[in-house]
Amino acid sequence: MTPHATYHVHYFGLLEDRRGLREESVQSTAGTPLALCTEINARHPLGMQTADFRAVVNDAFVSWEHPLVHDDHVAFLPPMSGG
C-alpha cells in the first residue's frame, strides 16, 4: 500500500465556489493530479472533469500523469473568461 502524503490543494474560480474553500491540506495515496482530482471529486462532488481544467503543481502547469510527492502544492485551474 502506498503511504499517505499531504498535498496542499488550491481551488480557484468555480471550484472555490463549489468547495467553499480556497485551499486545504489533503491526506491521500494519490500519486498523480488525475488520481487526486478523482479522489477529491468522489469526496466532494465538484463536477471536475479533467478536460475542463488544467493541473498545476508547485506553480507549474503539468500533465495529469505528473508524479506527486509529499507536500506538493496542487491546483486545478478552470478556464478563465474575460474581455
Short mmCIF file of C-alpha atoms in Angstrom, two decimals:
data_model
loop_
_atom_site.label_atom_id
_atom_site.label_comp_id
_atom_site.label_asym_id
_atom_site.label_seq_id
_atom_site.Cartn_x
_atom_site.Cartn_y
_atom_site.Cartn_z
CA MET A 1 0.00 0.00 0.00
CA THR A 2 1.23 3.47 -0.89
CA PRO A 3 1.78 5.66 2.18
CA HIS A 4 -0.38 8.72 2.61
CA ALA A 5 1.11 12.02 1.53
CA THR A 6 -0.10 15.50 2.33
CA TYR A 7 -0.95 17.71 -0.63
CA HIS A 8 -1.87 21.37 -0.36
CA VAL A 9 -4.80 21.79 -2.74
CA HIS A 10 -5.74 25.23 -4.02
CA TYR A 11 -9.13 25.98 -5.56
CA PHE A 12 -9.90 28.85 -7.93
CA GLY A 13 -12.99 30.29 -9.58
CA LEU A 14 -15.84 27.84 -9.98
CA LEU A 15 -14.10 25.18 -7.89
CA GLU A 16 -13.56 27.57 -5.00
CA ASP A 17 -17.26 28.44 -5.13
CA ARG A 18 -18.34 24.79 -5.22
CA ARG A 19 -15.94 23.65 -2.50
CA GLY A 20 -16.45 26.69 -0.29
CA LEU A 21 -12.71 26.81 0.33
CA ARG A 22 -9.75 28.50 -1.26
CA GLU A 23 -7.30 25.83 -0.10
CA GLU A 24 -7.00 22.77 2.09
CA SER A 25 -4.47 20.10 3.03
CA VAL A 26 -5.46 16.64 1.85
CA GLN A 27 -4.11 13.28 3.03
CA SER A 28 -4.05 10.95 0.05
CA THR A 29 -2.42 7.95 -1.56
CA ALA A 30 -2.92 9.56 -4.99
CA GLY A 31 0.28 9.68 -6.98
CA THR A 32 -0.83 11.96 -9.83
CA PRO A 33 -3.01 15.03 -10.28
CA LEU A 34 -5.52 12.80 -12.11
CA ALA A 35 -5.80 10.41 -9.16
CA LEU A 36 -6.03 13.31 -6.69
CA CYS A 37 -8.71 15.03 -8.79
CA THR A 38 -10.71 11.79 -8.94
CA GLU A 39 -10.38 11.28 -5.18
CA ILE A 40 -11.40 14.84 -4.30
CA ASN A 41 -14.33 14.74 -6.71
CA ALA A 42 -15.54 11.49 -5.10
CA ARG A 43 -15.41 13.06 -1.60
CA HIS A 44 -16.88 16.41 -2.63
CA PRO A 45 -18.76 16.30 -5.93
CA LEU A 46 -17.33 19.40 -7.60
CA GLY A 47 -18.14 18.44 -11.17
CA MET A 48 -14.45 18.28 -12.03
CA GLN A 49 -13.72 16.86 -15.47
CA THR A 50 -10.06 16.83 -16.42
CA ALA A 51 -10.89 18.06 -19.92
CA ASP A 52 -12.25 21.25 -18.34
CA PHE A 53 -9.31 22.04 -16.05
CA ARG A 54 -5.53 22.36 -16.06
CA ALA A 55 -3.37 20.79 -13.38
CA VAL A 56 -0.71 22.92 -11.68
CA VAL A 57 1.90 21.55 -9.29
CA ASN A 58 4.20 23.90 -7.40
CA ASP A 59 3.29 26.80 -9.74
CA ALA A 60 3.98 24.91 -12.99
CA PHE A 61 1.46 23.51 -15.46
CA VAL A 62 1.86 19.73 -15.60
CA SER A 63 0.25 16.73 -17.27
CA TRP A 64 -2.45 14.82 -15.45
CA GLU A 65 0.04 11.95 -15.04
CA HIS A 66 2.77 14.06 -13.41
CA PRO A 67 4.10 12.29 -10.29
CA LEU A 68 3.18 13.94 -7.00
CA VAL A 69 5.35 13.95 -3.89
CA HIS A 70 4.56 14.71 -0.26
CA ASP A 71 3.99 18.41 0.45
CA ASP A 72 3.28 19.39 -3.18
CA HIS A 73 1.00 22.35 -3.84
CA VAL A 74 -1.64 21.28 -6.35
CA ALA A 75 -4.18 23.48 -8.11
CA PHE A 76 -6.89 22.66 -10.59
CA LEU A 77 -7.44 25.73 -12.77
CA PRO A 78 -10.77 26.20 -14.50
CA PRO A 79 -10.94 28.02 -17.83
CA MET A 80 -10.72 31.76 -17.41
CA SER A 81 -13.05 34.20 -19.06
CA GLY A 82 -12.72 37.85 -19.52
CA GLY A 83 -12.71 40.60 -22.01
#
